[in-house]
Amino acid sequence: METPTFDWLDEGESWNALGTDLTAKVEIKDGAICLIITDSNNDGVITIADRDPELKNDPDTPGKVLRVNIDDDDMDVVLDKWQRPNDFNVAMNPAALADSAPSVTVQNEDDLAELILYVWIECLEKENGDSLYFDVYSVFPNDLVMWTAETKGSRIHRGVEVNERITEQTRLATLSKEDGKNIFTHTVYMEANASLVGTVVLIAQPVLNTPIGS
């Protein structure tokens, strides 16, 4: 039997697992959480106060203010925003990174913003359904760059959409009921390369086919 594939439907619509004769009515489950936690009130630390709904919904509160990284913290006469791995410009090509995992370190770097990424999928804990997978992605403007360390480290892929779906080559992780991995949490660091107002988005997307790994 072929591996069933799935797509989003509205509640009450008829659902069919392709490759099978199974049908059912769609039931929308509560309990999927995607969070990006950062220093929303700009007091220099991440605390529970940064998750205050009144703070997040206040039109007079700009959210995290991130300076464009145009100083020279490591004093090497190169603007820090240009301190990049050699193959930075082909970083969206997974084949180019397969054997190298490029990285760069900027000593005394202090202009990156800490972001805590958190995804929890409650339905992965349900008794029914033995093979549920969700891929985790982050999408952000081109002039923002996400890194693994506060001194940069390795560049993290920006989620890329193809045919209205984020490609699995740019995922951060795969949550799997089979492996009990229903929670993803990770700390990353965001750099601004230009002046802009940008929104970073965290996505948990159901896997259409059997995942090739996380």
PDB file of C-alpha atoms in Angstrom, residues 24-205:
ATOM      1  CA  ALA A  24     -13.406  10.618   7.465  1.00  0.00           C
ATOM      2  CA  LYS A  25     -14.771  13.987   8.514  1.00  0.00           C
ATOM      3  CA  VAL A  26     -12.120  16.539   9.450  1.00  0.00           C
ATOM      4  CA  GLU A  27     -12.012  17.549  13.119  1.00  0.00           C
ATOM      5  CA  ILE A  28      -9.896  20.554  14.064  1.00  0.00           C
ATOM      6  CA  LYS A  29      -7.887  19.923  17.243  1.00  0.00           C
ATOM      7  CA  ASP A  30      -6.763  22.619  19.654  1.00  0.00           C
ATOM      8  CA  GLY A  31      -3.285  22.609  21.133  1.00  0.00           C
ATOM      9  CA  ALA A  32      -0.766  23.619  18.459  1.00  0.00           C
ATOM     10  CA  ILE A  33       1.585  26.330  19.746  1.00  0.00           C
ATOM     11  CA  CYS A  34       4.230  28.236  17.769  1.00  0.00           C
ATOM     12  CA  LEU A  35       6.103  30.902  19.728  1.00  0.00           C
ATOM     13  CA  ILE A  36       9.015  33.246  19.074  1.00  0.00           C
ATOM     14  CA  ILE A  37      10.157  34.649  22.399  1.00  0.00           C
ATOM     15  CA  THR A  38      12.462  37.665  22.456  1.00  0.00           C
ATOM     16  CA  ASP A  39      13.128  40.870  24.394  1.00  0.00           C
ATOM     17  CA  SER A  40       9.872  42.493  23.269  1.00  0.00           C
ATOM     18  CA  ASN A  41      10.034  45.350  25.792  1.00  0.00           C
ATOM     19  CA  ASN A  42      13.708  46.094  25.044  1.00  0.00           C
ATOM     20  CA  ASP A  43      14.869  46.046  28.671  1.00  0.00           C
ATOM     21  CA  GLY A  44      17.937  43.941  27.841  1.00  0.00           C
ATOM     22  CA  VAL A  45      16.716  40.533  29.079  1.00  0.00           C
ATOM     23  CA  ILE A  46      14.096  37.955  28.101  1.00  0.00           C
ATOM     24  CA  THR A  47      11.586  37.458  30.914  1.00  0.00           C
ATOM     25  CA  ILE A  48       7.949  36.502  31.354  1.00  0.00           C
ATOM     26  CA  ALA A  49       7.124  40.209  30.965  1.00  0.00           C
ATOM     27  CA  ASP A  50       8.021  39.965  27.265  1.00  0.00           C
ATOM     28  CA  ARG A  51       5.048  37.626  26.748  1.00  0.00           C
ATOM     29  CA  ASP A  52       2.491  40.038  28.218  1.00  0.00           C
ATOM     30  CA  PRO A  53      -0.479  40.115  25.753  1.00  0.00           C
ATOM     31  CA  GLU A  54      -1.046  43.804  26.466  1.00  0.00           C
ATOM     32  CA  LEU A  55       2.545  44.535  25.464  1.00  0.00           C
ATOM     33  CA  LYS A  56       2.252  42.532  22.245  1.00  0.00           C
ATOM     34  CA  ASN A  57      -1.087  44.112  21.262  1.00  0.00           C
ATOM     35  CA  ASP A  58      -0.147  47.706  22.109  1.00  0.00           C
ATOM     36  CA  PRO A  59       0.172  49.677  18.819  1.00  0.00           C
ATOM     37  CA  ASP A  60       2.579  52.061  20.548  1.00  0.00           C
ATOM     38  CA  THR A  61       4.987  49.236  21.413  1.00  0.00           C
ATOM     39  CA  PRO A  62       7.333  48.553  18.479  1.00  0.00           C
ATOM     40  CA  GLY A  63       8.488  45.131  19.653  1.00  0.00           C
ATOM     41  CA  LYS A  64      12.155  44.158  19.605  1.00  0.00           C
ATOM     42  CA  VAL A  65      14.343  46.971  18.287  1.00  0.00           C
ATOM     43  CA  LEU A  66      17.344  45.575  16.432  1.00  0.00           C
ATOM     44  CA  ARG A  67      20.188  47.828  15.270  1.00  0.00           C
ATOM     45  CA  VAL A  68      21.655  47.354  11.796  1.00  0.00           C
ATOM     46  CA  ASN A  69      24.977  45.592  12.345  1.00  0.00           C
ATOM     47  CA  ILE A  70      27.264  48.228  10.826  1.00  0.00           C
ATOM     48  CA  ASP A  71      29.841  48.583  13.599  1.00  0.00           C
ATOM     49  CA  ASP A  72      33.173  46.732  13.871  1.00  0.00           C
ATOM     50  CA  ASP A  73      33.108  44.864  17.176  1.00  0.00           C
ATOM     51  CA  ASP A  74      36.146  42.710  16.374  1.00  0.00           C
ATOM     52  CA  MET A  75      38.157  45.694  15.103  1.00  0.00           C
ATOM     53  CA  ASP A  76      39.257  44.028  11.852  1.00  0.00           C
ATOM     54  CA  VAL A  77      38.323  47.034   9.653  1.00  0.00           C
ATOM     55  CA  VAL A  78      35.347  45.119   8.178  1.00  0.00           C
ATOM     56  CA  LEU A  79      31.763  46.016   9.019  1.00  0.00           C
ATOM     57  CA  ASP A  80      30.336  43.162  11.080  1.00  0.00           C
ATOM     58  CA  LYS A  81      27.351  42.640   8.774  1.00  0.00           C
ATOM     59  CA  TRP A  82      29.824  41.604   6.054  1.00  0.00           C
ATOM     60  CA  GLN A  83      31.451  38.982   8.280  1.00  0.00           C
ATOM     61  CA  ARG A  84      30.045  35.858   6.639  1.00  0.00           C
ATOM     62  CA  PRO A  85      31.009  32.279   5.788  1.00  0.00           C
ATOM     63  CA  ASN A  86      32.743  31.958   2.414  1.00  0.00           C
ATOM     64  CA  ASP A  87      29.730  30.291   0.794  1.00  0.00           C
ATOM     65  CA  PHE A  88      27.130  32.603   2.354  1.00  0.00           C
ATOM     66  CA  ASN A  89      25.634  33.437  -1.040  1.00  0.00           C
ATOM     67  CA  VAL A  90      24.903  29.786  -1.804  1.00  0.00           C
ATOM     68  CA  ALA A  91      23.673  28.955   1.686  1.00  0.00           C
ATOM     69  CA  MET A  92      20.216  28.181   0.348  1.00  0.00           C
ATOM     70  CA  ASN A  93      21.690  25.300  -1.668  1.00  0.00           C
ATOM     71  CA  PRO A  94      21.695  22.275   0.710  1.00  0.00           C
ATOM     72  CA  ALA A  95      24.074  20.354  -1.571  1.00  0.00           C
ATOM     73  CA  ALA A  96      26.697  23.080  -1.157  1.00  0.00           C
ATOM     74  CA  LEU A  97      26.510  22.746   2.614  1.00  0.00           C
ATOM     75  CA  ALA A  98      26.291  18.978   2.920  1.00  0.00           C
ATOM     76  CA  ASP A  99      29.940  18.469   3.882  1.00  0.00           C
ATOM     77  CA  SER A 100      31.024  21.823   5.267  1.00  0.00           C
ATOM     78  CA  ALA A 101      28.533  23.454   7.714  1.00  0.00           C
ATOM     79  CA  PRO A 102      30.215  26.868   7.233  1.00  0.00           C
ATOM     80  CA  SER A 103      30.555  29.204  10.198  1.00  0.00           C
ATOM     81  CA  VAL A 104      32.084  32.510  11.166  1.00  0.00           C
ATOM     82  CA  THR A 105      32.918  34.113  14.523  1.00  0.00           C
ATOM     83  CA  VAL A 106      32.855  37.847  15.251  1.00  0.00           C
ATOM     84  CA  GLN A 107      34.661  38.505  18.510  1.00  0.00           C
ATOM     85  CA  ASN A 108      32.799  40.811  20.928  1.00  0.00           C
ATOM     86  CA  GLU A 109      29.694  40.822  18.698  1.00  0.00           C
ATOM     87  CA  ASP A 110      26.853  42.527  20.597  1.00  0.00           C
ATOM     88  CA  ASP A 111      24.278  43.484  17.959  1.00  0.00           C
ATOM     89  CA  LEU A 112      22.414  40.198  17.440  1.00  0.00           C
ATOM     90  CA  ALA A 113      19.020  39.633  19.054  1.00  0.00           C
ATOM     91  CA  GLU A 114      18.312  36.420  20.957  1.00  0.00           C
ATOM     92  CA  LEU A 115      15.203  34.545  19.790  1.00  0.00           C
ATOM     93  CA  ILE A 116      13.777  31.440  21.442  1.00  0.00           C
ATOM     94  CA  LEU A 117      11.821  29.302  18.975  1.00  0.00           C
ATOM     95  CA  TYR A 118       9.178  27.025  20.509  1.00  0.00           C
ATOM     96  CA  VAL A 119       6.725  24.637  18.845  1.00  0.00           C
ATOM     97  CA  TRP A 120       4.426  22.183  20.587  1.00  0.00           C
ATOM     98  CA  ILE A 121       1.979  19.944  18.697  1.00  0.00           C
ATOM     99  CA  GLU A 122      -0.567  18.418  21.088  1.00  0.00           C
ATOM    100  CA  CYS A 123      -2.092  16.090  18.485  1.00  0.00           C
ATOM    101  CA  LEU A 124       1.196  14.153  18.341  1.00  0.00           C
ATOM    102  CA  GLU A 125       0.268  12.841  21.798  1.00  0.00           C
ATOM    103  CA  LYS A 126      -3.132  11.490  20.698  1.00  0.00           C
ATOM    104  CA  GLU A 127      -3.752   7.757  20.746  1.00  0.00           C
ATOM    105  CA  ASN A 128      -5.123   7.597  17.209  1.00  0.00           C
ATOM    106  CA  GLY A 129      -2.703   7.961  14.340  1.00  0.00           C
ATOM    107  CA  ASP A 130       0.697   6.316  14.539  1.00  0.00           C
ATOM    108  CA  SER A 131       2.625   8.277  11.917  1.00  0.00           C
ATOM    109  CA  LEU A 132       2.158  12.014  12.391  1.00  0.00           C
ATOM    110  CA  TYR A 133       4.960  14.359  11.352  1.00  0.00           C
ATOM    111  CA  PHE A 134       5.248  18.145  11.378  1.00  0.00           C
ATOM    112  CA  ASP A 135       8.169  20.106   9.927  1.00  0.00           C
ATOM    113  CA  VAL A 136       9.268  23.286  11.716  1.00  0.00           C
ATOM    114  CA  TYR A 137      10.394  26.312   9.678  1.00  0.00           C
ATOM    115  CA  SER A 138      11.239  29.956  10.223  1.00  0.00           C
ATOM    116  CA  VAL A 139      10.522  32.619   7.600  1.00  0.00           C
ATOM    117  CA  PHE A 140      11.962  36.115   7.858  1.00  0.00           C
ATOM    118  CA  PRO A 141      12.767  39.086   5.581  1.00  0.00           C
ATOM    119  CA  ASN A 142      15.799  38.875   3.330  1.00  0.00           C
ATOM    120  CA  ASP A 143      17.574  41.660   5.230  1.00  0.00           C
ATOM    121  CA  LEU A 144      17.442  39.666   8.463  1.00  0.00           C
ATOM    122  CA  VAL A 145      19.886  36.795   8.980  1.00  0.00           C
ATOM    123  CA  MET A 146      19.527  34.081  11.595  1.00  0.00           C
ATOM    124  CA  TRP A 147      22.611  32.545  13.235  1.00  0.00           C
ATOM    125  CA  THR A 148      23.343  29.720  15.677  1.00  0.00           C
ATOM    126  CA  ALA A 149      25.418  31.786  18.137  1.00  0.00           C
ATOM    127  CA  GLU A 150      25.534  35.298  19.580  1.00  0.00           C
ATOM    128  CA  THR A 151      28.854  35.723  17.745  1.00  0.00           C
ATOM    129  CA  LYS A 152      27.183  34.419  14.528  1.00  0.00           C
ATOM    130  CA  GLY A 153      28.370  30.807  14.088  1.00  0.00           C
ATOM    131  CA  SER A 154      26.500  28.999  11.271  1.00  0.00           C
ATOM    132  CA  ARG A 155      23.781  30.631   9.210  1.00  0.00           C
ATOM    133  CA  ILE A 156      20.282  29.165   9.570  1.00  0.00           C
ATOM    134  CA  HIS A 157      18.229  28.674   6.421  1.00  0.00           C
ATOM    135  CA  ARG A 158      15.307  30.936   5.711  1.00  0.00           C
ATOM    136  CA  GLY A 159      12.197  28.885   4.933  1.00  0.00           C
ATOM    137  CA  VAL A 160      11.559  28.972   1.169  1.00  0.00           C
ATOM    138  CA  GLU A 161       8.104  28.481  -0.330  1.00  0.00           C
ATOM    139  CA  VAL A 162       7.662  26.475  -3.521  1.00  0.00           C
ATOM    140  CA  ASN A 163       4.188  25.781  -4.945  1.00  0.00           C
ATOM    141  CA  GLU A 164       2.569  27.324  -1.833  1.00  0.00           C
ATOM    142  CA  ARG A 165       4.453  25.005   0.491  1.00  0.00           C
ATOM    143  CA  ILE A 166       7.663  25.483   2.498  1.00  0.00           C
ATOM    144  CA  THR A 167      10.350  23.155   1.147  1.00  0.00           C
ATOM    145  CA  GLU A 168      11.637  20.461   3.487  1.00  0.00           C
ATOM    146  CA  GLN A 169      15.263  21.324   2.648  1.00  0.00           C
ATOM    147  CA  THR A 170      14.924  24.502   4.730  1.00  0.00           C
ATOM    148  CA  ARG A 171      13.257  23.047   7.818  1.00  0.00           C
ATOM    149  CA  LEU A 172      14.668  23.483  11.310  1.00  0.00           C
ATOM    150  CA  ALA A 173      13.419  20.152  12.658  1.00  0.00           C
ATOM    151  CA  THR A 174      10.814  17.410  12.258  1.00  0.00           C
ATOM    152  CA  LEU A 175       8.426  16.629  15.104  1.00  0.00           C
ATOM    153  CA  SER A 176       7.381  12.990  15.113  1.00  0.00           C
ATOM    154  CA  LYS A 177       4.861  11.065  17.176  1.00  0.00           C
ATOM    155  CA  GLU A 178       6.769   7.873  16.412  1.00  0.00           C
ATOM    156  CA  ASP A 179       9.850   9.290  18.114  1.00  0.00           C
ATOM    157  CA  GLY A 180       7.931  11.189  20.781  1.00  0.00           C
ATOM    158  CA  LYS A 181       9.320  14.499  19.473  1.00  0.00           C
ATOM    159  CA  ASN A 182       6.247  16.673  19.860  1.00  0.00           C
ATOM    160  CA  ILE A 183       8.221  19.688  21.148  1.00  0.00           C
ATOM    161  CA  PHE A 184      10.858  21.781  19.392  1.00  0.00           C
ATOM    162  CA  THR A 185      12.695  24.517  21.293  1.00  0.00           C
ATOM    163  CA  HIS A 186      15.857  26.229  20.163  1.00  0.00           C
ATOM    164  CA  THR A 187      17.696  29.517  20.733  1.00  0.00           C
ATOM    165  CA  VAL A 188      18.921  31.441  17.686  1.00  0.00           C
ATOM    166  CA  TYR A 189      20.328  34.921  17.066  1.00  0.00           C
ATOM    167  CA  MET A 190      18.999  37.436  14.544  1.00  0.00           C
ATOM    168  CA  GLU A 191      21.097  40.030  12.693  1.00  0.00           C
ATOM    169  CA  ALA A 192      19.786  43.072  10.801  1.00  0.00           C
ATOM    170  CA  ASN A 193      21.615  43.889   7.571  1.00  0.00           C
ATOM    171  CA  ALA A 194      19.389  46.838   6.586  1.00  0.00           C
ATOM    172  CA  SER A 195      16.853  49.238   8.089  1.00  0.00           C
ATOM    173  CA  LEU A 196      13.355  47.765   7.891  1.00  0.00           C
ATOM    174  CA  VAL A 197      10.274  46.782   9.828  1.00  0.00           C
ATOM    175  CA  GLY A 198      10.153  43.000   9.606  1.00  0.00           C
ATOM    176  CA  THR A 199       8.177  40.130  11.059  1.00  0.00           C
ATOM    177  CA  VAL A 200       9.730  36.744  11.781  1.00  0.00           C
ATOM    178  CA  VAL A 201       7.304  33.833  11.370  1.00  0.00           C
ATOM    179  CA  LEU A 202       7.562  30.344  12.873  1.00  0.00           C
ATOM    180  CA  ILE A 203       5.633  27.574  11.105  1.00  0.00           C
ATOM    181  CA  ALA A 204       4.774  23.976  11.983  1.00  0.00           C
ATOM    182  CA  GLN A 205       3.600  22.313   8.783  1.00  0.00           C
TER     183      GLN A 205
END
